[in-house]
PDB file of C-alpha atoms in Angstrom:
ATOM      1  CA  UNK C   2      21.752  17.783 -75.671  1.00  0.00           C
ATOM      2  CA  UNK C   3      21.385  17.270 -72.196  1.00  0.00           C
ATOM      3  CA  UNK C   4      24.339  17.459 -69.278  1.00  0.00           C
ATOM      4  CA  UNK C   5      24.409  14.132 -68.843  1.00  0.00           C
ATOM      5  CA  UNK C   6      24.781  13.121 -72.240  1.00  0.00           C
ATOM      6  CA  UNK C   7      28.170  11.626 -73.249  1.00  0.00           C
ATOM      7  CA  UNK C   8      29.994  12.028 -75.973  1.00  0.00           C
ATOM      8  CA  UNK C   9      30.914   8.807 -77.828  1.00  0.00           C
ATOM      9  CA  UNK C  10      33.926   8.603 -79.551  1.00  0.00           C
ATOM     10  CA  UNK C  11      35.930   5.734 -81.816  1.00  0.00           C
ATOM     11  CA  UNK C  12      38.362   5.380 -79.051  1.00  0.00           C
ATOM     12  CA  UNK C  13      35.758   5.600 -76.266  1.00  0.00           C
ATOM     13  CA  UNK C  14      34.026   2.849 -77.734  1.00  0.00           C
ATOM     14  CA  UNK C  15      36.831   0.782 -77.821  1.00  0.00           C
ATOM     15  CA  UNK C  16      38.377   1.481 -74.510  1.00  0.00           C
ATOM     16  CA  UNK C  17      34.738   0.612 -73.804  1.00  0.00           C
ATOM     17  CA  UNK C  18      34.767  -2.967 -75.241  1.00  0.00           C
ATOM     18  CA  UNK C  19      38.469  -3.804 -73.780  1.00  0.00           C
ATOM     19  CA  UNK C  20      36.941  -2.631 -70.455  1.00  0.00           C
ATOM     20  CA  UNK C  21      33.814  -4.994 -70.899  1.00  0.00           C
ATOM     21  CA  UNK C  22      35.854  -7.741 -72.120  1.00  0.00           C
ATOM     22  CA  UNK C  23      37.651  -7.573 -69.320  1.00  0.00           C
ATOM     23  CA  UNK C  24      35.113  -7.735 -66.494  1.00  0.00           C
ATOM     24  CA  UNK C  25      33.723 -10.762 -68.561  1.00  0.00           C
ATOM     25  CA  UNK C  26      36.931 -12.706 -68.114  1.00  0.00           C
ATOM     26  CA  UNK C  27      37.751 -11.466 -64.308  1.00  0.00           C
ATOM     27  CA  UNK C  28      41.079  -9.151 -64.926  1.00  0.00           C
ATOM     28  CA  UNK C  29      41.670  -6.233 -63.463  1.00  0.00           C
ATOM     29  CA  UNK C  30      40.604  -3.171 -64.972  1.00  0.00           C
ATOM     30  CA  UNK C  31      42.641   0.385 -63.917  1.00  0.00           C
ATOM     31  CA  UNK C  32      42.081   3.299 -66.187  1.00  0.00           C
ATOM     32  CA  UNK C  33      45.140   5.589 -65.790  1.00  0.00           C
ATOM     33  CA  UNK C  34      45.820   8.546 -67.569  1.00  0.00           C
ATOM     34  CA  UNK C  35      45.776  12.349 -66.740  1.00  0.00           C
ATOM     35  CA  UNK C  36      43.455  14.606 -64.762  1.00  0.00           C
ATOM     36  CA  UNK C  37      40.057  15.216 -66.440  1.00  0.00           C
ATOM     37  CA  UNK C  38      40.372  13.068 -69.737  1.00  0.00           C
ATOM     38  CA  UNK C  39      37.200  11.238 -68.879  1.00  0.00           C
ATOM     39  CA  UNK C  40      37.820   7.886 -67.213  1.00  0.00           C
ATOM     40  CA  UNK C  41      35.700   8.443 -64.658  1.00  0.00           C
ATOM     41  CA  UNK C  42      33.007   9.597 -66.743  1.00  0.00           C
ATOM     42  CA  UNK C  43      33.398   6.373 -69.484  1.00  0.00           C
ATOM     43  CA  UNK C  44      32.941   4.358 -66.230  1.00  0.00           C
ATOM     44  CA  UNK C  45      29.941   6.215 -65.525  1.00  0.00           C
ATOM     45  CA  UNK C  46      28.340   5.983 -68.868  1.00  0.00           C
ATOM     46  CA  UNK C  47      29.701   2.217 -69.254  1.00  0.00           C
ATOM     47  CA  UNK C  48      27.878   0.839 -66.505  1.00  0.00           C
ATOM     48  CA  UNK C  49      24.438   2.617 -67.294  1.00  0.00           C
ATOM     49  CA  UNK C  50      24.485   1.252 -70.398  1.00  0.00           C
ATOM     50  CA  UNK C  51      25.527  -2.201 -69.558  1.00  0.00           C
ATOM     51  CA  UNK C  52      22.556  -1.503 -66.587  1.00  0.00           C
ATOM     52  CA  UNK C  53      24.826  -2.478 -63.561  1.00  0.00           C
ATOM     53  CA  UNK C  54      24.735  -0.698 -60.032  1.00  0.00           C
ATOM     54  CA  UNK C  55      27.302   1.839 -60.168  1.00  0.00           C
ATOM     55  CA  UNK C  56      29.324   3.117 -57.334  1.00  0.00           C
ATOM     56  CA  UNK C  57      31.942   6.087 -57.356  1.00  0.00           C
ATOM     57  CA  UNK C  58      33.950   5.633 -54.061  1.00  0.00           C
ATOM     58  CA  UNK C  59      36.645   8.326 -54.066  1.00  0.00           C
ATOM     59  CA  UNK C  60      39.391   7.799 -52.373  1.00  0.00           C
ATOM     60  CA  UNK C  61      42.589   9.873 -51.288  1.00  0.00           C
ATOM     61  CA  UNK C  62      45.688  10.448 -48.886  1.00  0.00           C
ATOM     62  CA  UNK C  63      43.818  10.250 -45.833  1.00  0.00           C
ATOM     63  CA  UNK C  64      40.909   7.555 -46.645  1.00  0.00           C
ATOM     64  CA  UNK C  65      40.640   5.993 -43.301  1.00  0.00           C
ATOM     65  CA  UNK C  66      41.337   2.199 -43.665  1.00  0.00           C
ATOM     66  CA  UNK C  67      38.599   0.941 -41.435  1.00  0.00           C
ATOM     67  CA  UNK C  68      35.798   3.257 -42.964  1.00  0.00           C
ATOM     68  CA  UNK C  69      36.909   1.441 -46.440  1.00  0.00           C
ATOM     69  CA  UNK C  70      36.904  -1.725 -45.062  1.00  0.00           C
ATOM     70  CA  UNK C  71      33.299  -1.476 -43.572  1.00  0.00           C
ATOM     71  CA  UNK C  72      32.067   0.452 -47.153  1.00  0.00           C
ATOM     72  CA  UNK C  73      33.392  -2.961 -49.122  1.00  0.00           C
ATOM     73  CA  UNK C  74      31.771  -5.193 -46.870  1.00  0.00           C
ATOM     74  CA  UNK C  75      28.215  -3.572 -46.899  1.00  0.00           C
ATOM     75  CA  UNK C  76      29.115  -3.945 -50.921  1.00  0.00           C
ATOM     76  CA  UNK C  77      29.921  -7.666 -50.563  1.00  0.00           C
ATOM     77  CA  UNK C  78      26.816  -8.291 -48.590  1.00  0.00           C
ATOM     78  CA  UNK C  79      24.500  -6.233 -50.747  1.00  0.00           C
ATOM     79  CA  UNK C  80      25.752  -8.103 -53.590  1.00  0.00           C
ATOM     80  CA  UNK C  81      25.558 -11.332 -51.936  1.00  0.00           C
ATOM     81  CA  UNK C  82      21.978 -10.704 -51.127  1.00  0.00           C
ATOM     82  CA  UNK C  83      21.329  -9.533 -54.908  1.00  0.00           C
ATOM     83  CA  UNK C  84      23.108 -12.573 -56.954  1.00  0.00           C
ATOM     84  CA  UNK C  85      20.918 -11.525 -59.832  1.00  0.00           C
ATOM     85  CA  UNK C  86      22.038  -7.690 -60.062  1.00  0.00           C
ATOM     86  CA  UNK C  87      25.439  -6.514 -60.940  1.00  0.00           C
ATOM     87  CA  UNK C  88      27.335  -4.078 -59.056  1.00  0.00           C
ATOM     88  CA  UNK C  89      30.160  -2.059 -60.267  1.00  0.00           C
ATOM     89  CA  UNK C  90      32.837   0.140 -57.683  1.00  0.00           C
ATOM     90  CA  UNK C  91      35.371   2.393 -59.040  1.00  0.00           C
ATOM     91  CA  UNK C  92      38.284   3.376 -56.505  1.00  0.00           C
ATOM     92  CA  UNK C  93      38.340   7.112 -58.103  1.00  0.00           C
ATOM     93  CA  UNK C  94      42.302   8.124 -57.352  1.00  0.00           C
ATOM     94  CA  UNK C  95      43.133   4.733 -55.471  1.00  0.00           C
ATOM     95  CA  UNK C  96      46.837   5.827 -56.137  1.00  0.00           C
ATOM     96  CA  UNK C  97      46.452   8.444 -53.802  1.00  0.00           C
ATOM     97  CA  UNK C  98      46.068   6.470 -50.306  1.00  0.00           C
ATOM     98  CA  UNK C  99      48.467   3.620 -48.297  1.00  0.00           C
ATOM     99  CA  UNK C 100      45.968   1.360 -48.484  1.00  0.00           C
ATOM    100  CA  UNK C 101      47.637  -0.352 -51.805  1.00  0.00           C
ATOM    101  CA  UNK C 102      47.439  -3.736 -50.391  1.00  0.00           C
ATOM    102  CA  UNK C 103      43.836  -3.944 -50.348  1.00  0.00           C
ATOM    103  CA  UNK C 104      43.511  -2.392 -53.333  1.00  0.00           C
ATOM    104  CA  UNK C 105      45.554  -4.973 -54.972  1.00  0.00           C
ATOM    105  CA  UNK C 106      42.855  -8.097 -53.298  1.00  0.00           C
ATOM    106  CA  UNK C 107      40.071  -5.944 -54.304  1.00  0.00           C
ATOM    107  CA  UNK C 108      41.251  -5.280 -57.872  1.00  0.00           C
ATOM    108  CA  UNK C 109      43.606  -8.172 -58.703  1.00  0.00           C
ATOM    109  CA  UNK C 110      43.148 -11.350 -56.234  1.00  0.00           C
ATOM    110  CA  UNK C 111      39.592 -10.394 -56.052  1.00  0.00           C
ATOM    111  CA  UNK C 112      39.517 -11.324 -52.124  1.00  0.00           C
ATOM    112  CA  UNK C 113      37.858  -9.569 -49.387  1.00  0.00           C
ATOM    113  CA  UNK C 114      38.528 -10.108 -45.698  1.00  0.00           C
ATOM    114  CA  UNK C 115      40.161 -13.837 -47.510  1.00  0.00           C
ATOM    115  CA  UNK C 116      37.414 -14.517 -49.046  1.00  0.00           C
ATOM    116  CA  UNK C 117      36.754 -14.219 -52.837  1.00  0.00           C
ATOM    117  CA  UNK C 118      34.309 -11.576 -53.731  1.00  0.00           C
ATOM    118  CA  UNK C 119      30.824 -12.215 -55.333  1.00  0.00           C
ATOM    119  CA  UNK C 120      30.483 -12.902 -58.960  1.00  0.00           C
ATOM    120  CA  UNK C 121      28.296 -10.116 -59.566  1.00  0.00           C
ATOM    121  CA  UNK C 122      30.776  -7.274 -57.743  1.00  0.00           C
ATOM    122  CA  UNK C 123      33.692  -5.972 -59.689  1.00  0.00           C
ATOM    123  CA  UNK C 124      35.795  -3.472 -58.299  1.00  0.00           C
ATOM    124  CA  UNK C 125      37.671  -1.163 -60.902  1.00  0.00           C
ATOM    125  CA  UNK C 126      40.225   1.388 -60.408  1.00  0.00           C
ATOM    126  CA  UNK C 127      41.472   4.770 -62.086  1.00  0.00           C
TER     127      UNK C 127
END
């Protein structure tokens, strides 16, 4: 077995689905749960499967607002410029900054700088 093999489980799978399901239909998807249980890691092996651009962009207490800002909109206009490729970001620890209003139009109104986000980025939190 290699490192980077992951280990699927009846509940993985299922989170798995609801999580898919979810990003079909446009809802918000936060993981939540404790330290080290694997959400980051189902992400991870979720979106090479579904063969999607993955992104992990950690964030924590003193993510600068402005460097986010500037990240998410090289995002938007990557994705913009590849309608045809998906692109998945997870927030890794996005309770841990002040920035919980943008979170909430990244994740939930789907909006960037007022402007809804491109079909083919999904931002997902944990």
């Amino acid at each position: 077995t290699s490192s980077t093999a992951y280990a699927l489980t009846l509940d993985n799978l299922l989170k798995a689905a609801l999580i898919l399901q979810r990003i079909e239909t446009r809802q918000p998807v936060v993981i939540m749960g404790e330290a080290g249980i694997g959400k980051t890691s189902l992400i991870k092996h979720l979106a090479k499967v579904a063969r999607v651009e993955f992104r992990l962009y950690p964030i924590h207490a003193g993510t600068d607002l402005d460097v986010l800002l500037d990240d998410v909109a090289t995002m938007v206009g990557r994705a913009e410029a590849e309608p045809d490729n998906a692109f998945w970001v997870l927030l890794d620890e996005m309770n841990t900054c002040q920035q919980q209003q943008e979170m909430g139009d990244l994740l939930v109104r789907r909006l960037f700088d007022g402007r809804d986000l491109p079909h083919n980025l999904v931002f997902l939190g944990a």
